[in-house]
Short mmCIF file of C-alpha atoms in Angstrom, two decimals:
data_model
loop_
_atom_site.label_atom_id
_atom_site.label_comp_id
_atom_site.label_asym_id
_atom_site.label_seq_id
_atom_site.Cartn_x
_atom_site.Cartn_y
_atom_site.Cartn_z
CA MET A 226 97.95 60.72 -26.49
CA GLN A 227 100.02 58.60 -24.07
CA PRO A 228 99.43 54.88 -23.34
CA ASN A 229 97.48 54.21 -20.13
CA THR A 230 100.01 52.05 -18.29
CA LEU A 231 98.07 52.15 -15.01
CA LEU A 232 94.99 50.55 -16.53
CA ASP A 233 97.16 48.07 -18.38
CA ALA A 234 98.94 47.04 -15.15
CA LEU A 235 95.67 46.58 -13.26
CA LEU A 236 94.23 44.42 -16.05
CA GLY A 237 97.31 42.25 -15.81
CA GLU A 238 97.07 42.05 -12.03
CA ALA A 239 93.37 41.17 -12.19
CA GLY A 240 93.90 38.61 -14.95
CA VAL A 241 91.31 40.27 -17.21
CA SER A 242 91.67 40.30 -20.99
CA ASN A 243 90.58 43.19 -23.18
CA ALA A 244 87.51 41.25 -24.27
CA GLY A 245 86.80 40.26 -20.66
CA LEU A 246 86.89 43.87 -19.45
CA ALA A 247 84.58 44.95 -22.27
CA ALA A 248 82.08 42.22 -21.38
CA HIS A 249 82.19 43.06 -17.66
CA VAL A 250 81.74 46.79 -18.36
CA ASN A 251 78.74 46.04 -20.57
CA GLN A 252 77.22 43.90 -17.81
CA ALA A 253 77.89 46.54 -15.13
CA GLY A 254 76.32 49.13 -17.40
CA ARG A 255 73.13 47.09 -17.75
CA SER A 256 72.70 47.19 -13.96
CA ARG A 257 72.62 50.99 -14.31
CA GLY A 258 70.20 50.93 -17.21
CA LEU A 259 72.89 51.56 -19.85
CA ALA A 260 72.90 49.70 -23.17
CA LEU A 261 76.66 49.34 -23.78
CA ARG A 262 78.15 47.25 -26.56
CA TYR A 263 81.91 47.52 -26.04
CA GLU A 264 84.31 44.99 -27.55
CA HIS A 265 88.02 44.29 -27.10
CA THR A 266 88.88 46.94 -29.71
CA ALA A 267 87.44 49.66 -27.45
CA VAL A 268 89.60 48.50 -24.53
CA ALA A 269 92.64 48.54 -26.83
CA ARG A 270 91.88 52.20 -27.58
CA TRP A 271 91.60 52.98 -23.85
CA LEU A 272 94.99 51.38 -23.27
CA LYS A 273 96.45 53.56 -26.02
CA GLY A 274 95.26 56.64 -24.12
CA GLN A 275 91.71 57.31 -25.32
CA ARG A 276 89.38 58.32 -22.49
CA PRO A 277 86.10 56.37 -22.24
CA ARG A 278 82.92 58.42 -22.30
CA GLY A 279 80.26 59.05 -19.69
CA GLN A 280 80.05 56.65 -16.75
CA VAL A 281 82.41 54.09 -18.27
CA PRO A 282 85.49 55.10 -16.20
CA ASP A 283 83.44 54.51 -13.03
CA LEU A 284 82.27 51.17 -14.38
CA ILE A 285 85.87 50.12 -15.04
CA CYS A 286 86.71 50.95 -11.41
CA GLU A 287 83.73 48.92 -10.23
CA VAL A 288 84.70 45.89 -12.32
CA LEU A 289 88.36 45.92 -11.28
CA ALA A 290 87.52 46.52 -7.60
CA GLY A 291 85.38 43.37 -7.67
CA ARG A 292 88.18 41.34 -9.22
CA LEU A 293 90.96 42.70 -6.98
CA HIS A 294 88.91 42.82 -3.77
CA ARG A 295 89.99 46.39 -2.96
CA ALA A 296 88.90 49.93 -3.76
CA VAL A 297 89.98 51.16 -7.21
CA THR A 298 89.80 54.89 -7.98
CA LEU A 299 89.86 56.86 -11.23
CA ASP A 300 93.44 57.88 -10.41
CA ASP A 301 94.33 54.20 -10.00
CA ILE A 302 93.25 53.47 -13.58
CA GLY A 303 94.89 56.57 -15.03
CA LEU A 304 91.61 58.43 -15.66
CA GLY A 305 91.57 60.85 -12.73
CA VAL A 306 91.95 64.20 -14.49
CA PRO A 307 91.10 64.47 -18.20
CA GLY A 308 94.00 65.78 -20.27
CA GLU A 309 96.63 65.66 -17.52
CA PRO A 310 99.86 63.94 -18.65
CA ALA A 311 100.36 60.59 -16.97
CA GLY A 312 103.83 61.57 -15.82
CA SER A 313 103.09 65.02 -14.40
CA GLN A 314 105.51 65.90 -11.64
CA THR A 315 102.95 68.07 -9.89
CA SER A 316 101.32 64.91 -8.54
CA SER A 317 102.47 63.08 -5.43
CA LEU A 318 105.70 61.14 -5.42
CA SER A 319 103.87 57.97 -4.34
CA GLY A 320 101.52 58.33 -7.31
CA PHE A 321 104.51 58.73 -9.60
CA VAL A 322 106.04 55.53 -8.20
CA GLU A 323 102.88 53.59 -9.05
CA ARG A 324 102.79 54.99 -12.60
CA ALA A 325 106.48 54.22 -13.06
CA ALA A 326 106.03 50.64 -11.86
CA ALA A 327 103.02 50.25 -14.17
CA LEU A 328 105.16 51.25 -17.15
CA TRP A 329 107.88 48.77 -16.18
CA ARG A 330 105.31 46.00 -15.91
CA SER A 331 103.79 46.84 -19.29
CA ASP A 332 107.25 46.96 -20.88
CA GLU A 333 108.21 43.58 -19.43
CA GLN A 334 104.95 42.13 -20.80
CA GLN A 335 105.79 43.68 -24.20
CA ARG A 336 102.47 45.45 -24.56
CA PRO A 337 102.32 46.67 -28.20
CA HIS A 338 100.80 50.07 -27.34
CA ILE A 339 103.76 50.73 -25.02
CA LEU A 340 106.49 49.50 -27.35
CA GLY A 341 105.04 51.33 -30.35
CA ALA A 342 104.29 54.65 -28.65
CA GLN A 343 105.60 57.71 -30.47
CA ALA A 344 107.83 60.24 -28.75
CA VAL A 345 105.99 63.42 -27.81
CA THR A 346 107.09 66.85 -29.01
CA GLY A 347 106.24 70.43 -28.12
CA THR A 348 104.88 71.22 -24.65
CA PRO A 349 104.54 67.59 -23.44
CA ALA A 350 108.24 67.08 -24.23
CA VAL A 351 109.34 70.32 -22.59
CA MET A 352 107.25 70.17 -19.38
CA PRO A 353 109.21 67.41 -17.58
CA VAL A 354 112.44 69.39 -18.06
CA TRP A 355 110.75 72.60 -16.93
CA GLU A 356 109.32 70.88 -13.84
CA TRP A 357 112.74 69.44 -12.98
CA GLU A 358 114.31 72.89 -13.25
CA ASN A 359 111.69 74.81 -11.27
CA PRO A 360 110.02 74.62 -7.81
CA PRO A 361 108.42 73.05 -5.92
CA GLU A 362 111.06 70.66 -4.62
CA ASP A 363 110.27 67.49 -2.67
CA SER A 364 110.48 68.50 0.99
CA ASP A 365 110.28 64.94 2.32
CA VAL A 366 110.56 61.69 0.34
CA SER A 367 110.26 59.31 3.31
CA ARG A 368 107.71 56.51 3.06
CA ASP A 369 106.08 53.83 5.22
CA GLY A 370 105.93 50.40 3.68
CA ILE A 371 106.21 46.72 4.43
CA THR A 372 109.80 46.24 3.24
CA ARG A 373 112.49 48.09 5.22
CA VAL A 374 115.03 49.53 2.78
CA SER A 375 118.70 49.43 3.79
CA MET A 376 121.97 50.78 2.42
CA ALA A 377 122.69 47.27 1.17
CA ASP A 378 119.66 47.59 -1.13
CA ILE A 379 120.93 50.88 -2.52
CA THR A 380 124.38 49.40 -3.05
CA MET A 381 122.70 46.59 -5.02
CA LEU A 382 120.89 49.10 -7.24
CA ARG A 383 124.13 50.94 -7.96
CA ALA A 384 125.88 47.67 -8.81
CA ALA A 385 122.98 46.72 -11.10
CA ARG A 386 123.23 50.02 -12.97
CA ALA A 387 126.94 49.45 -13.59
CA HIS A 388 126.28 45.85 -14.64
CA TYR A 389 123.58 46.69 -17.18
CA GLU A 390 125.50 49.67 -18.53
CA GLN A 391 128.46 47.41 -19.29
CA MET A 392 126.13 44.82 -20.85
CA TYR A 393 124.64 47.56 -23.05
CA ARG A 394 128.09 48.68 -24.19
CA LYS A 395 129.15 45.16 -25.11
CA ALA A 396 125.92 43.56 -26.35
CA GLY A 397 123.64 46.49 -27.25
CA GLY A 398 120.34 47.79 -25.96
CA ILE A 399 118.13 45.13 -27.56
CA ALA A 400 119.89 42.32 -25.71
CA THR A 401 120.07 44.26 -22.43
CA ARG A 402 116.62 45.82 -22.21
CA SER A 403 114.60 42.81 -21.12
CA ARG A 404 117.13 42.09 -18.37
CA ILE A 405 117.09 45.57 -16.87
CA VAL A 406 113.29 45.89 -17.12
CA GLY A 407 112.91 42.55 -15.36
CA PHE A 408 115.20 43.83 -12.59
CA LEU A 409 113.16 47.04 -12.24
CA ASN A 410 109.97 45.00 -11.75
CA ALA A 411 111.36 42.31 -9.48
CA GLU A 412 113.82 44.26 -7.34
CA THR A 413 113.40 48.02 -7.70
CA ALA A 414 109.62 48.51 -7.53
CA PRO A 415 109.28 46.76 -4.12
CA LEU A 416 112.05 48.98 -2.70
CA LEU A 417 110.38 52.19 -3.89
CA ARG A 418 107.17 51.01 -2.18
CA GLY A 419 109.11 50.13 0.99
CA ALA A 420 109.89 51.97 4.23
CA TYR A 421 112.68 54.53 4.35
CA SER A 422 113.65 57.85 5.89
CA ASP A 423 113.99 61.06 3.92
CA SER A 424 117.79 60.78 3.84
CA LEU A 425 117.83 57.14 2.75
CA GLY A 426 114.93 57.77 0.37
CA ARG A 427 116.89 60.41 -1.52
CA GLN A 428 119.72 57.92 -2.04
CA LEU A 429 117.18 55.31 -3.11
CA HIS A 430 115.62 57.65 -5.67
CA ARG A 431 119.04 58.64 -6.96
CA ALA A 432 120.14 55.03 -7.42
CA THR A 433 116.84 54.19 -9.11
CA GLY A 434 117.12 57.24 -11.36
CA GLY A 435 120.49 56.07 -12.66
CA LEU A 436 119.09 52.60 -13.32
CA VAL A 437 115.95 53.88 -15.07
CA ALA A 438 118.13 56.12 -17.26
CA VAL A 439 119.98 53.04 -18.53
CA ALA A 440 116.61 51.38 -19.25
CA GLY A 441 115.77 54.45 -21.33
CA ILE A 442 119.08 54.21 -23.18
CA CYS A 443 118.34 50.56 -24.00
CA ALA A 444 114.84 51.47 -25.24
CA TYR A 445 116.32 54.24 -27.42
CA ASP A 446 118.87 51.77 -28.78
CA SER A 447 115.99 49.38 -29.55
CA ASP A 448 114.24 52.13 -31.58
CA ALA A 449 111.38 52.40 -29.06
CA LEU A 450 111.64 56.19 -29.00
CA GLY A 451 108.41 56.96 -27.16
CA LEU A 452 109.19 54.41 -24.47
CA ALA A 453 112.75 55.73 -24.13
CA GLN A 454 111.42 59.25 -23.64
CA ARG A 455 109.09 58.09 -20.88
CA TYR A 456 111.97 56.35 -19.11
CA PHE A 457 114.06 59.52 -19.36
CA HIS A 458 111.18 61.57 -17.94
CA GLN A 459 110.88 59.06 -15.09
CA ALA A 460 114.61 59.30 -14.41
CA LEU A 461 114.32 63.09 -14.35
CA ARG A 462 111.52 62.91 -11.76
CA LEU A 463 113.60 60.52 -9.65
CA ALA A 464 116.58 62.86 -9.94
CA LYS A 465 114.46 65.71 -8.63
CA ALA A 466 113.31 63.59 -5.68
CA SER A 467 116.93 62.74 -4.92
CA GLY A 468 117.94 66.42 -4.81
CA ASP A 469 120.95 65.65 -7.06
CA ARG A 470 121.08 68.36 -9.73
CA GLY A 471 124.02 66.69 -11.44
CA LEU A 472 122.02 63.50 -11.99
CA GLY A 473 119.18 65.54 -13.44
CA ALA A 474 121.57 67.28 -15.85
CA TYR A 475 122.86 63.87 -16.97
CA VAL A 476 119.30 62.73 -17.74
CA VAL A 477 118.65 65.95 -19.66
CA ALA A 478 121.79 65.17 -21.69
CA LEU A 479 120.13 61.88 -22.70
CA LEU A 480 117.08 63.86 -23.83
CA VAL A 481 119.39 66.20 -25.78
CA ASN A 482 120.90 63.20 -27.59
CA GLN A 483 117.44 61.87 -28.45
CA SER A 484 116.35 65.31 -29.64
CA LEU A 485 119.34 65.40 -32.00
CA PHE A 486 118.41 62.01 -33.41
CA MET A 487 114.81 63.14 -33.95
CA GLY A 488 115.95 66.34 -35.70
CA GLU A 489 114.56 68.56 -32.93
CA TYR A 490 117.64 70.81 -32.99
CA ARG A 491 116.20 73.88 -31.28
CA GLN A 492 114.86 71.67 -28.50
CA ALA A 493 118.31 70.10 -28.16
CA VAL A 494 119.89 73.54 -27.73
CA ALA A 495 117.26 74.58 -25.17
CA PHE A 496 117.53 71.37 -23.15
CA ALA A 497 121.32 71.55 -23.04
CA GLU A 498 121.14 75.15 -21.89
CA SER A 499 118.66 74.18 -19.18
CA ALA A 500 120.98 71.45 -17.88
CA LEU A 501 124.04 73.69 -17.90
CA ARG A 502 122.14 76.48 -16.15
CA SER A 503 120.21 74.49 -13.58
CA ALA A 504 122.95 72.13 -12.44
CA GLY A 505 125.25 75.07 -11.70
CA SER A 506 128.25 74.08 -9.61
CA GLU A 507 127.02 70.46 -9.43
CA ILE A 508 127.73 69.89 -13.11
CA THR A 509 131.02 68.10 -13.76
CA PRO A 510 133.53 68.90 -16.54
CA ALA A 511 132.67 65.63 -18.34
CA LEU A 512 128.96 66.41 -18.50
CA ALA A 513 129.55 70.07 -19.36
CA ALA A 514 131.83 68.99 -22.21
CA ASP A 515 129.30 66.54 -23.61
CA LEU A 516 126.38 68.99 -23.34
CA SER A 517 128.42 71.72 -25.05
CA ALA A 518 129.52 69.36 -27.83
CA MET A 519 125.93 68.29 -28.47
CA GLN A 520 124.88 71.93 -28.52
CA ALA A 521 127.55 72.48 -31.15
CA LYS A 522 126.06 69.69 -33.28
CA ALA A 523 122.58 71.20 -32.96
CA TYR A 524 123.76 74.68 -33.91
CA ALA A 525 125.70 73.23 -36.85
CA HIS A 526 122.54 71.53 -38.14
CA LEU A 527 120.70 74.85 -37.75
CA GLY A 528 123.40 76.56 -39.84
CA ASP A 529 124.63 78.80 -37.01
CA GLY A 530 128.40 78.42 -37.40
CA THR A 531 129.29 81.14 -34.91
CA ALA A 532 127.30 79.55 -32.08
CA ALA A 533 128.55 76.07 -33.02
CA LEU A 534 132.21 77.13 -32.87
CA SER A 535 131.63 78.87 -29.53
CA CYS A 536 130.18 75.63 -28.12
CA ILE A 537 133.09 73.65 -29.56
CA ARG A 538 135.58 75.87 -27.75
CA ARG A 539 133.64 75.49 -24.50
CA ALA A 540 133.47 71.70 -24.93
CA GLU A 541 137.20 71.48 -25.53
CA SER A 542 138.03 73.65 -22.52
CA GLU A 543 135.82 71.51 -20.28
CA ALA A 544 137.25 68.27 -21.69
CA VAL A 545 140.79 69.05 -20.53
CA ARG A 546 139.48 69.53 -16.97
CA ILE A 547 137.97 66.03 -16.72
CA SER A 548 139.22 64.02 -13.76
CA PRO A 549 137.64 60.54 -13.79
CA VAL A 550 138.08 60.06 -10.02
CA HIS A 551 135.88 63.11 -9.39
CA GLU A 552 133.14 62.10 -11.83
CA PRO A 553 129.99 60.17 -10.85
CA ALA A 554 129.44 56.71 -12.30
CA GLU A 555 126.85 57.99 -14.81
CA THR A 556 129.31 60.26 -16.67
CA GLY A 557 131.82 57.45 -17.24
CA TYR A 558 130.66 57.38 -20.87
CA VAL A 559 132.54 60.65 -21.46
CA GLN A 560 135.81 58.88 -22.19
CA PRO A 561 138.84 60.45 -23.91
CA GLY A 562 137.98 61.04 -27.54
CA LEU A 563 134.21 61.33 -27.09
CA VAL A 564 134.25 65.11 -27.40
CA ASN A 565 136.50 64.78 -30.46
CA VAL A 566 133.99 62.61 -32.30
CA GLN A 567 131.12 64.95 -31.32
CA VAL A 568 133.12 67.94 -32.56
CA ALA A 569 134.00 66.06 -35.76
CA GLU A 570 130.30 65.60 -36.49
CA ALA A 571 129.60 69.29 -35.88
CA LEU A 572 132.50 70.38 -38.11
CA LEU A 573 131.37 67.97 -40.84
CA SER A 574 127.91 69.58 -40.77
CA LEU A 575 129.59 73.00 -41.08
CA GLY A 576 131.56 71.79 -44.11
CA ASP A 577 135.02 71.90 -42.52
CA VAL A 578 136.00 68.37 -43.58
CA PRO A 579 139.79 68.58 -42.91
CA ALA A 580 139.24 69.76 -39.32
CA ALA A 581 136.55 67.11 -38.87
CA ARG A 582 138.99 64.40 -39.98
CA GLU A 583 141.62 65.65 -37.54
CA HIS A 584 139.18 65.29 -34.65
CA ALA A 585 137.91 61.91 -35.88
CA LEU A 586 141.47 60.56 -36.09
CA ALA A 587 142.12 61.80 -32.54
CA ALA A 588 138.97 60.01 -31.37
CA VAL A 589 139.91 56.72 -33.04
CA GLY A 590 143.43 57.01 -31.65
CA THR A 591 142.27 56.92 -28.03
CA PRO A 592 140.92 53.86 -26.17
CA ALA A 593 137.13 53.46 -25.99
CA HIS A 594 134.62 50.81 -24.98
CA ASP A 595 133.40 48.52 -27.77
CA ARG A 596 130.28 50.46 -28.66
CA GLY A 597 131.98 53.84 -28.60
CA ARG A 598 134.70 52.60 -30.93
CA VAL A 599 132.12 51.55 -33.54
CA HIS A 600 130.68 55.08 -33.58
CA ARG A 601 134.15 56.64 -33.85
CA LEU A 602 135.15 54.41 -36.74
CA ALA A 603 131.85 55.11 -38.51
CA MET A 604 132.44 58.85 -38.27
CA LEU A 605 136.03 58.54 -39.56
CA CYS A 606 134.85 56.34 -42.44
CA GLN A 607 132.21 58.89 -43.41
CA ILE A 608 134.80 61.69 -43.42
CA GLU A 609 137.31 59.65 -45.44
CA LEU A 610 134.63 59.03 -48.06
CA ARG A 611 133.80 62.75 -48.16
CA GLN A 612 137.46 63.42 -48.92
CA GLY A 613 137.49 60.80 -51.68
CA ASP A 614 139.83 58.45 -49.81
CA ALA A 615 137.89 55.28 -50.57
CA ASP A 616 140.75 52.84 -49.87
CA GLU A 617 141.24 54.18 -46.32
CA ALA A 618 137.46 54.28 -45.82
CA ALA A 619 137.21 50.62 -46.81
CA ARG A 620 139.81 49.60 -44.22
CA THR A 621 138.06 51.67 -41.57
CA ALA A 622 134.70 50.13 -42.49
CA VAL A 623 136.06 46.59 -42.14
CA GLU A 624 137.39 47.36 -38.66
CA MET A 625 134.09 48.99 -37.72
CA THR A 626 132.07 45.97 -38.87
CA GLU A 627 134.27 43.52 -37.01
CA GLN A 628 134.02 45.65 -33.86
CA ALA A 629 130.20 45.66 -34.10
CA ARG A 630 129.87 41.86 -34.13
CA GLY A 631 127.81 40.52 -31.24
CA MET A 632 126.01 43.83 -30.59
CA GLU A 633 122.22 44.04 -30.94
CA SER A 634 121.52 47.72 -31.53
CA ARG A 635 119.22 49.59 -33.90
CA ARG A 636 121.37 52.71 -33.64
CA LEU A 637 124.55 50.87 -34.61
CA ARG A 638 122.68 49.28 -37.52
CA ASP A 639 121.71 52.78 -38.64
CA ARG A 640 125.40 53.68 -38.73
CA LEU A 641 126.33 50.50 -40.61
CA ARG A 642 123.62 51.05 -43.23
CA LEU A 643 124.71 54.66 -43.80
CA VAL A 644 128.35 53.66 -44.23
CA ARG A 645 127.32 50.85 -46.59
CA GLU A 646 125.37 53.26 -48.81
CA HIS A 647 128.33 55.62 -49.05
CA LEU A 648 130.77 52.77 -49.79
CA LEU A 649 128.57 51.51 -52.64
CA ALA A 650 128.54 55.00 -54.17
CA THR A 651 132.28 54.74 -54.91
CA ASP A 652 134.10 52.94 -57.74
CA CYS A 653 136.60 51.37 -55.34
CA ALA A 654 136.70 47.56 -55.32
CA ASP A 655 137.86 47.44 -51.68
CA ALA A 656 134.98 49.72 -50.70
CA ARG A 657 132.49 47.41 -52.37
CA GLU A 658 133.99 44.41 -50.58
CA ALA A 659 133.62 46.26 -47.28
CA ALA A 660 129.98 46.99 -48.18
CA GLU A 661 129.42 43.26 -48.75
CA LEU A 662 130.91 42.54 -45.31
CA ILE A 663 128.42 45.00 -43.80
CA ASP A 664 125.64 43.30 -45.78
CA GLY A 665 126.50 40.03 -44.12
CA ALA A 666 126.35 41.61 -40.67
CA LEU A 667 122.99 43.25 -41.43
CA ARG A 668 121.45 39.97 -42.59
CA VAL A 669 121.67 38.58 -39.05
CA PRO A 670 118.23 39.34 -37.52
CA LEU A 671 118.04 41.25 -34.23
#
């Protein structure tokens, strides 16, 4: 059951509270001879995705139309077709834009049912990837609107994506998310509703897709997994509208990473395979290397050493072909050493600790952005502890903790907590001091 962001957005636009809508629906029902006794709790359930019974959806349309002074349909309030996912790509692109903007608005308003939504699994999780991979394609994405979109607008969106990505790397997703969501509402939504040709529209959707993907990354880093998944699905739909298969494969890579975190290892393998297959010649060495390395991690968790090692070899062969000047902006995260740390994690899962340490040392020995370095140091520390080298692990942990200062990230806190637990399990005094340093960092509220 997915939150009804369309209804939520219209309530906000109309200035109607949950209790107010319930009262108005009850009153509208009485005019039809219905004895309704809804309260604010019922509206809260509708916003969480429950479908009202009988004539109530029509009554909601009637109430909101009166408040907004325009026609409001069942599709407008997210109740058009029972059981159809809110983000289905089979619907019109203009309808998707309205649903996407409704989600951004609800996120900016910090609606609890949006922030607390659980990530979907099974068919609802697979369908957006399947729809990206398969026909029909968008034959024409042009649109008539009030605002005329220009190349300057698209350049602004690209610059914003780069800006918020750098902010995320330095400050973390919690600190960055409200900024990027505010930008999506204030700047991006009006452009998507504007006027543009098919050619310009494809560039607009591509630029927006890259920006929405970063919003999803920030939501994932904030531990809002259901919200992150919805952003990734939006970015995938925008990638399809843009016609850029490489961008779509990048978004699928984000879904692969989330699947790994959620323990959905078979789904991670399948998604990575879909991206590698569907992007074809449009996939770059950097993205192919990352997808193959993540596949290796998934296979390692599944206990399939043969498949994991095959993926490791493919990741390494792709990594040596990376040429940053030929990579799109989105794959800039695949810096030297990233594949090494991914491979180290896979090898650690397979039990090959010496080889894992070799790769982790290689990763730490190459330059990385602030956030990436924290992850690399955490992996090396974990391996050093596995090998019983507590003194080295303590030094690595201290560097990791210092590097993480100033970042607001649930995922980095997960890494710090795990390292702390392992340090406390040793008899080394330096390791315990490092654990106390981590304690101090964790006491600062996010």
